mmCIF file of C-alpha atoms in Angstrom:
data_model
loop_
_atom_site.group_PDB
_atom_site.id
_atom_site.type_symbol
_atom_site.label_atom_id
_atom_site.label_comp_id
_atom_site.label_asym_id
_atom_site.label_seq_id
_atom_site.Cartn_x
_atom_site.Cartn_y
_atom_site.Cartn_z
ATOM 1 C CA UNK A 1 -0.888 8.707 20.289
ATOM 2 C CA UNK A 2 2.501 9.974 21.351
ATOM 3 C CA UNK A 3 2.483 13.668 22.156
ATOM 4 C CA UNK A 4 5.789 14.230 23.820
ATOM 5 C CA UNK A 5 9.246 12.737 23.955
ATOM 6 C CA UNK A 6 11.764 14.382 26.247
ATOM 7 C CA UNK A 7 15.313 14.850 24.954
ATOM 8 C CA UNK A 8 16.730 15.007 28.446
ATOM 9 C CA UNK A 9 15.875 13.651 31.855
ATOM 10 C CA UNK A 10 13.397 15.925 33.639
ATOM 11 C CA UNK A 11 13.277 16.677 37.325
ATOM 12 C CA UNK A 12 9.545 17.411 37.167
ATOM 13 C CA UNK A 13 6.760 16.542 34.705
ATOM 14 C CA UNK A 14 6.218 18.842 31.763
ATOM 15 C CA UNK A 15 2.998 20.886 31.960
ATOM 16 C CA UNK A 16 1.932 19.466 28.594
ATOM 17 C CA UNK A 17 1.442 16.004 30.101
ATOM 18 C CA UNK A 18 -1.817 17.166 31.670
ATOM 19 C CA UNK A 19 -3.092 18.246 28.239
ATOM 20 C CA UNK A 20 -2.508 14.769 26.864
ATOM 21 C CA UNK A 21 -4.304 13.250 29.847
ATOM 22 C CA UNK A 22 -7.321 15.516 29.327
ATOM 23 C CA UNK A 23 -7.497 14.623 25.651
ATOM 24 C CA UNK A 24 -7.271 10.888 26.236
ATOM 25 C CA UNK A 25 -9.992 11.192 28.869
ATOM 26 C CA UNK A 26 -12.282 12.712 26.239
ATOM 27 C CA UNK A 27 -12.277 16.135 27.908
ATOM 28 C CA UNK A 28 -11.718 17.951 24.641
ATOM 29 C CA UNK A 29 -13.064 21.395 25.568
ATOM 30 C CA UNK A 30 -10.960 21.442 28.723
ATOM 31 C CA UNK A 31 -7.859 20.233 26.862
ATOM 32 C CA UNK A 32 -8.340 23.002 24.305
ATOM 33 C CA UNK A 33 -8.870 25.648 26.971
ATOM 34 C CA UNK A 34 -5.850 24.638 29.032
ATOM 35 C CA UNK A 35 -3.737 24.183 25.897
ATOM 36 C CA UNK A 36 -4.482 27.694 24.644
ATOM 37 C CA UNK A 37 -3.620 29.100 28.070
ATOM 38 C CA UNK A 38 -0.390 27.105 28.184
ATOM 39 C CA UNK A 39 0.658 28.355 24.744
ATOM 40 C CA UNK A 40 0.708 31.884 26.154
ATOM 41 C CA UNK A 41 3.122 30.833 28.924
ATOM 42 C CA UNK A 42 6.884 30.211 28.693
ATOM 43 C CA UNK A 43 7.431 26.795 27.067
ATOM 44 C CA UNK A 44 10.259 25.014 25.337
ATOM 45 C CA UNK A 45 9.834 24.526 21.595
ATOM 46 C CA UNK A 46 9.139 20.813 22.026
ATOM 47 C CA UNK A 47 6.456 21.583 24.616
ATOM 48 C CA UNK A 48 4.970 24.229 22.346
ATOM 49 C CA UNK A 49 4.617 21.645 19.558
ATOM 50 C CA UNK A 50 2.724 19.365 21.943
ATOM 51 C CA UNK A 51 0.507 22.148 23.259
ATOM 52 C CA UNK A 52 -0.532 23.238 19.765
ATOM 53 C CA UNK A 53 -1.022 19.596 18.739
ATOM 54 C CA UNK A 54 -3.361 18.903 21.641
ATOM 55 C CA UNK A 55 -5.287 22.082 20.880
ATOM 56 C CA UNK A 56 -5.607 20.992 17.242
ATOM 57 C CA UNK A 57 -6.824 17.471 17.909
ATOM 58 C CA UNK A 58 -9.149 18.674 20.658
ATOM 59 C CA UNK A 59 -10.713 21.272 18.377
ATOM 60 C CA UNK A 60 -11.088 18.644 15.659
ATOM 61 C CA UNK A 61 -12.680 16.192 18.092
ATOM 62 C CA UNK A 62 -15.303 18.851 18.816
ATOM 63 C CA UNK A 63 -16.140 19.028 15.091
ATOM 64 C CA UNK A 64 -14.558 22.419 14.362
ATOM 65 C CA UNK A 65 -12.465 21.061 11.543
ATOM 66 C CA UNK A 66 -11.485 24.339 9.841
ATOM 67 C CA UNK A 67 -10.202 25.700 13.166
ATOM 68 C CA UNK A 68 -8.312 22.463 13.711
ATOM 69 C CA UNK A 69 -6.493 22.958 10.396
ATOM 70 C CA UNK A 70 -5.330 26.393 11.558
ATOM 71 C CA UNK A 71 -4.133 25.008 14.897
ATOM 72 C CA UNK A 72 -2.212 22.255 13.105
ATOM 73 C CA UNK A 73 -0.512 24.900 10.982
ATOM 74 C CA UNK A 74 0.707 26.613 14.163
ATOM 75 C CA UNK A 75 2.042 23.277 15.444
ATOM 76 C CA UNK A 76 3.673 22.567 12.098
ATOM 77 C CA UNK A 77 5.482 25.894 12.002
ATOM 78 C CA UNK A 78 7.106 25.245 15.390
ATOM 79 C CA UNK A 79 7.820 21.570 14.633
ATOM 80 C CA UNK A 80 9.409 22.418 11.285
ATOM 81 C CA UNK A 81 11.764 24.924 12.929
ATOM 82 C CA UNK A 82 12.608 22.716 15.920
ATOM 83 C CA UNK A 83 12.645 19.152 14.543
ATOM 84 C CA UNK A 84 13.045 19.756 10.817
ATOM 85 C CA UNK A 85 10.920 18.922 7.790
ATOM 86 C CA UNK A 86 11.782 15.200 7.672
ATOM 87 C CA UNK A 87 11.283 14.395 11.357
ATOM 88 C CA UNK A 88 8.436 11.965 12.106
ATOM 89 C CA UNK A 89 6.751 14.527 14.359
ATOM 90 C CA UNK A 90 6.536 17.095 11.572
ATOM 91 C CA UNK A 91 5.356 14.511 9.050
ATOM 92 C CA UNK A 92 2.718 13.203 11.471
ATOM 93 C CA UNK A 93 1.401 16.737 11.925
ATOM 94 C CA UNK A 94 1.135 17.080 8.138
ATOM 95 C CA UNK A 95 -0.857 13.851 7.968
ATOM 96 C CA UNK A 96 -3.145 14.877 10.832
ATOM 97 C CA UNK A 97 -3.741 18.298 9.303
ATOM 98 C CA UNK A 98 -4.614 16.645 5.984
ATOM 99 C CA UNK A 99 -7.220 14.466 7.658
ATOM 100 C CA UNK A 100 -8.844 17.525 9.167
ATOM 101 C CA UNK A 101 -9.014 18.914 5.638
ATOM 102 C CA UNK A 102 -10.908 15.780 4.631
ATOM 103 C CA UNK A 103 -13.204 16.051 7.638
ATOM 104 C CA UNK A 104 -14.061 19.532 6.411
ATOM 105 C CA UNK A 105 -14.834 18.297 2.900
ATOM 106 C CA UNK A 106 -11.505 19.264 1.281
ATOM 107 C CA UNK A 107 -10.849 15.773 -0.018
ATOM 108 C CA UNK A 108 -8.583 16.548 -2.977
ATOM 109 C CA UNK A 109 -6.242 18.558 -0.742
ATOM 110 C CA UNK A 110 -6.179 15.721 1.786
ATOM 111 C CA UNK A 111 -5.369 13.218 -0.944
ATOM 112 C CA UNK A 112 -2.455 15.280 -2.280
ATOM 113 C CA UNK A 113 -0.946 15.923 1.144
ATOM 114 C CA UNK A 114 -1.287 12.326 2.335
ATOM 115 C CA UNK A 115 0.347 11.087 -0.867
ATOM 116 C CA UNK A 116 3.246 13.487 -0.233
ATOM 117 C CA UNK A 117 3.671 12.237 3.347
ATOM 118 C CA UNK A 118 3.583 8.596 2.245
ATOM 119 C CA UNK A 119 6.338 9.360 -0.284
ATOM 120 C CA UNK A 120 8.381 11.156 2.382
ATOM 121 C CA UNK A 121 8.425 8.131 4.712
ATOM 122 C CA UNK A 122 8.668 5.403 2.062
ATOM 123 C CA UNK A 123 11.210 2.770 3.045
ATOM 124 C CA UNK A 124 11.781 4.168 6.526
ATOM 125 C CA UNK A 125 12.944 1.554 9.030
ATOM 126 C CA UNK A 126 12.060 3.265 12.298
ATOM 127 C CA UNK A 127 8.735 2.571 13.977
ATOM 128 C CA UNK A 128 7.698 6.213 14.273
ATOM 129 C CA UNK A 129 7.849 6.791 10.527
ATOM 130 C CA UNK A 130 6.104 3.482 9.811
ATOM 131 C CA UNK A 131 3.220 4.695 11.975
ATOM 132 C CA UNK A 132 3.210 7.997 10.100
ATOM 133 C CA UNK A 133 2.945 6.023 6.858
ATOM 134 C CA UNK A 134 -0.009 4.104 8.317
ATOM 135 C CA UNK A 135 -1.761 7.320 9.362
ATOM 136 C CA UNK A 136 -1.188 8.999 6.003
ATOM 137 C CA UNK A 137 -2.393 5.919 4.130
ATOM 138 C CA UNK A 138 -5.550 6.012 6.213
ATOM 139 C CA UNK A 139 -6.116 9.613 5.198
ATOM 140 C CA UNK A 140 -5.473 8.759 1.572
ATOM 141 C CA UNK A 141 -7.930 5.844 1.606
ATOM 142 C CA UNK A 142 -10.594 8.035 3.216
ATOM 143 C CA UNK A 143 -10.091 10.838 0.688
ATOM 144 C CA UNK A 144 -10.166 8.438 -2.276
ATOM 145 C CA UNK A 145 -13.397 6.889 -1.039
ATOM 146 C CA UNK A 146 -14.967 10.301 -0.627
ATOM 147 C CA UNK A 147 -13.953 11.155 -4.197
ATOM 148 C CA UNK A 148 -15.550 7.963 -5.525
ATOM 149 C CA UNK A 149 -12.259 6.190 -6.294
ATOM 150 C CA UNK A 150 -13.292 3.061 -4.426
ATOM 151 C CA UNK A 151 -11.234 0.516 -6.360
ATOM 152 C CA UNK A 152 -8.016 2.434 -5.771
ATOM 153 C CA UNK A 153 -8.929 2.909 -2.097
ATOM 154 C CA UNK A 154 -9.563 -0.829 -1.757
ATOM 155 C CA UNK A 155 -6.176 -1.688 -3.224
ATOM 156 C CA UNK A 156 -4.295 0.690 -0.941
ATOM 157 C CA UNK A 157 -6.167 -0.515 2.142
ATOM 158 C CA UNK A 158 -5.560 -4.186 1.359
ATOM 159 C CA UNK A 159 -1.847 -3.602 0.710
ATOM 160 C CA UNK A 160 -1.413 -1.719 3.986
ATOM 161 C CA UNK A 161 -3.372 -4.294 5.987
ATOM 162 C CA UNK A 162 -1.277 -7.123 4.529
ATOM 163 C CA UNK A 163 1.886 -5.656 6.068
ATOM 164 C CA UNK A 164 2.763 -7.711 9.174
ATOM 165 C CA UNK A 165 3.140 -6.007 12.519
ATOM 166 C CA UNK A 166 1.457 -5.096 15.787
ATOM 167 C CA UNK A 167 -2.177 -3.987 15.573
ATOM 168 C CA UNK A 168 -2.588 -0.240 16.013
ATOM 169 C CA UNK A 169 -5.645 1.981 15.989
ATOM 170 C CA UNK A 170 -4.707 2.895 12.409
ATOM 171 C CA UNK A 171 -5.300 -0.702 11.326
ATOM 172 C CA UNK A 172 -8.883 -0.476 12.586
ATOM 173 C CA UNK A 173 -9.407 2.700 10.586
ATOM 174 C CA UNK A 174 -7.860 1.091 7.510
ATOM 175 C CA UNK A 175 -10.161 -1.890 7.890
ATOM 176 C CA UNK A 176 -13.102 0.514 7.982
ATOM 177 C CA UNK A 177 -11.710 2.273 4.920
ATOM 178 C CA UNK A 178 -11.699 -1.096 3.169
ATOM 179 C CA UNK A 179 -15.333 -1.653 4.194
ATOM 180 C CA UNK A 180 -16.227 1.827 2.913
ATOM 181 C CA UNK A 181 -14.581 1.091 -0.440
ATOM 182 C CA UNK A 182 -16.548 -2.158 -0.776
ATOM 183 C CA UNK A 183 -19.817 -0.412 0.056
ATOM 184 C CA UNK A 184 -18.932 2.093 -2.629
ATOM 185 C CA UNK A 185 -18.640 -0.769 -5.122
ATOM 186 C CA UNK A 186 -21.994 -2.261 -4.018
ATOM 187 C CA UNK A 187 -20.178 -5.272 -2.516
ATOM 188 C CA UNK A 188 -22.179 -5.012 0.670
ATOM 189 C CA UNK A 189 -21.819 -8.546 2.040
ATOM 190 C CA UNK A 190 -18.041 -8.169 1.828
ATOM 191 C CA UNK A 191 -18.265 -4.716 3.365
ATOM 192 C CA UNK A 192 -20.240 -6.078 6.311
ATOM 193 C CA UNK A 193 -17.644 -8.806 6.876
ATOM 194 C CA UNK A 194 -14.822 -6.260 6.812
ATOM 195 C CA UNK A 195 -16.677 -3.998 9.259
ATOM 196 C CA UNK A 196 -17.019 -6.925 11.651
ATOM 197 C CA UNK A 197 -13.326 -7.673 11.186
ATOM 198 C CA UNK A 198 -12.626 -4.045 12.145
ATOM 199 C CA UNK A 199 -14.558 -4.628 15.346
ATOM 200 C CA UNK A 200 -12.387 -7.657 16.104
ATOM 201 C CA UNK A 201 -9.251 -5.577 15.568
ATOM 202 C CA UNK A 202 -10.697 -2.855 17.795
ATOM 203 C CA UNK A 203 -11.085 -5.400 20.575
ATOM 204 C CA UNK A 204 -7.326 -6.056 20.475
ATOM 205 C CA UNK A 205 -6.502 -2.413 21.212
ATOM 206 C CA UNK A 206 -5.808 -0.922 24.639
ATOM 207 C CA UNK A 207 -9.041 0.284 26.222
ATOM 208 C CA UNK A 208 -8.205 3.974 25.746
ATOM 209 C CA UNK A 209 -7.997 3.447 21.971
ATOM 210 C CA UNK A 210 -11.175 1.390 21.568
ATOM 211 C CA UNK A 211 -13.795 3.998 22.429
ATOM 212 C CA UNK A 212 -13.264 6.473 19.549
ATOM 213 C CA UNK A 213 -13.621 3.741 16.905
ATOM 214 C CA UNK A 214 -16.843 2.152 18.210
ATOM 215 C CA UNK A 215 -19.129 4.575 16.405
ATOM 216 C CA UNK A 216 -17.322 4.206 13.084
ATOM 217 C CA UNK A 217 -17.586 0.400 13.212
ATOM 218 C CA UNK A 218 -21.343 0.555 13.812
ATOM 219 C CA UNK A 219 -21.894 3.137 11.061
ATOM 220 C CA UNK A 220 -19.994 1.153 8.447
ATOM 221 C CA UNK A 221 -21.825 -2.069 9.343
ATOM 222 C CA UNK A 222 -25.160 -0.248 9.301
ATOM 223 C CA UNK A 223 -24.431 1.174 5.856
ATOM 224 C CA UNK A 224 -23.911 -2.331 4.480
ATOM 225 C CA UNK A 225 -27.013 -3.653 6.254
ATOM 226 C CA UNK A 226 -29.137 -0.840 4.819
ATOM 227 C CA UNK A 227 -28.028 -1.638 1.278
ATOM 228 C CA UNK A 228 -28.737 -5.325 1.906
ATOM 229 C CA UNK A 229 -32.296 -4.462 2.898
ATOM 230 C CA UNK A 230 -31.848 -5.527 6.518
ATOM 231 C CA UNK A 231 -33.471 -2.370 7.835
ATOM 232 C CA UNK A 232 -34.146 -3.381 11.445
ATOM 233 C CA UNK A 233 -30.540 -4.457 11.967
ATOM 234 C CA UNK A 234 -29.308 -1.380 10.137
ATOM 235 C CA UNK A 235 -31.382 0.921 12.378
ATOM 236 C CA UNK A 236 -30.052 -0.757 15.528
ATOM 237 C CA UNK A 237 -26.423 -0.487 14.438
ATOM 238 C CA UNK A 238 -26.776 3.077 13.164
ATOM 239 C CA UNK A 239 -28.394 4.175 16.400
ATOM 240 C CA UNK A 240 -25.573 2.554 18.374
ATOM 241 C CA UNK A 241 -23.069 4.291 16.115
ATOM 242 C CA UNK A 242 -24.704 7.675 16.574
ATOM 243 C CA UNK A 243 -24.787 7.226 20.359
ATOM 244 C CA UNK A 244 -21.109 6.227 20.425
ATOM 245 C CA UNK A 245 -20.077 9.143 18.210
ATOM 246 C CA UNK A 246 -21.997 11.587 20.368
ATOM 247 C CA UNK A 247 -20.311 10.217 23.489
ATOM 248 C CA UNK A 248 -16.842 10.313 21.942
ATOM 249 C CA UNK A 249 -16.943 13.515 19.894
ATOM 250 C CA UNK A 250 -20.175 15.479 20.273
ATOM 251 C CA UNK A 251 -22.828 16.502 17.725
ATOM 252 C CA UNK A 252 -20.719 18.453 15.207
ATOM 253 C CA UNK A 253 -17.924 15.973 14.507
ATOM 254 C CA UNK A 254 -17.955 14.588 10.966
ATOM 255 C CA UNK A 255 -18.452 11.020 12.234
ATOM 256 C CA UNK A 256 -21.495 12.034 14.263
ATOM 257 C CA UNK A 257 -22.899 13.898 11.269
ATOM 258 C CA UNK A 258 -22.403 10.807 9.084
ATOM 259 C CA UNK A 259 -24.205 8.643 11.651
ATOM 260 C CA UNK A 260 -27.083 11.121 11.865
ATOM 261 C CA UNK A 261 -27.418 11.253 8.070
ATOM 262 C CA UNK A 262 -27.386 7.455 7.914
ATOM 263 C CA UNK A 263 -30.226 7.266 10.452
ATOM 264 C CA UNK A 264 -32.240 9.640 8.275
ATOM 265 C CA UNK A 265 -31.618 7.457 5.229
ATOM 266 C CA UNK A 266 -32.719 4.331 7.085
ATOM 267 C CA UNK A 267 -35.872 6.015 8.384
ATOM 268 C CA UNK A 268 -36.733 7.148 4.862
ATOM 269 C CA UNK A 269 -36.204 3.689 3.337
#
């Protein structure tokens, strides 16, 4: 994830670089703490956008999704004034905020906002806006699945995955969205295959981007295995997913909660 792009050559590193390093190291509480302190210090507008963004994603990674929405709104206000409404940075913040809405159960709002962002970047040639489109499509697929619109989610995921280009973390999430849509249609063998394909895509990512997706891959595979009646395998994968989510995000993150609920379902089967 890109947090910062300097408009001019710097003679010394920006203080926001440390925030990004803390976040990527999984030190979310520390990134939030240092980010909030930095926000109260003199910063350029571009640095202030980054500081609020790191606070927002760090709060979300700790499972405090409503607070993350508020932090994203602070980042958005500064980004809108500094970069403008159509800049990729502002649009990416809108997409990220929408996905925190979904994580907090506000799926219809996430769907509407992600659709708006996808429309805003439609046909864009630059790589930054193409990645924003990928992120917003991910949010849209997730929201549609949560609202039971699995066929529509499947179609969107397949269309996005068919677009040629370098594999990004967003492609792994889209692949998992496809698996979720197939599970929702009781096509569990296909869902399991797509979850395993997501794991293959995850293996092609840089190491720093692999860890957060490990839990989601296990949970989606375990969901399919449970519905196929393969309870021992399902329990093993779900437990691995829960452990990975705990290590990456902690106990209150929506992915960890999903893994914990899945374990309860398996144990009750």
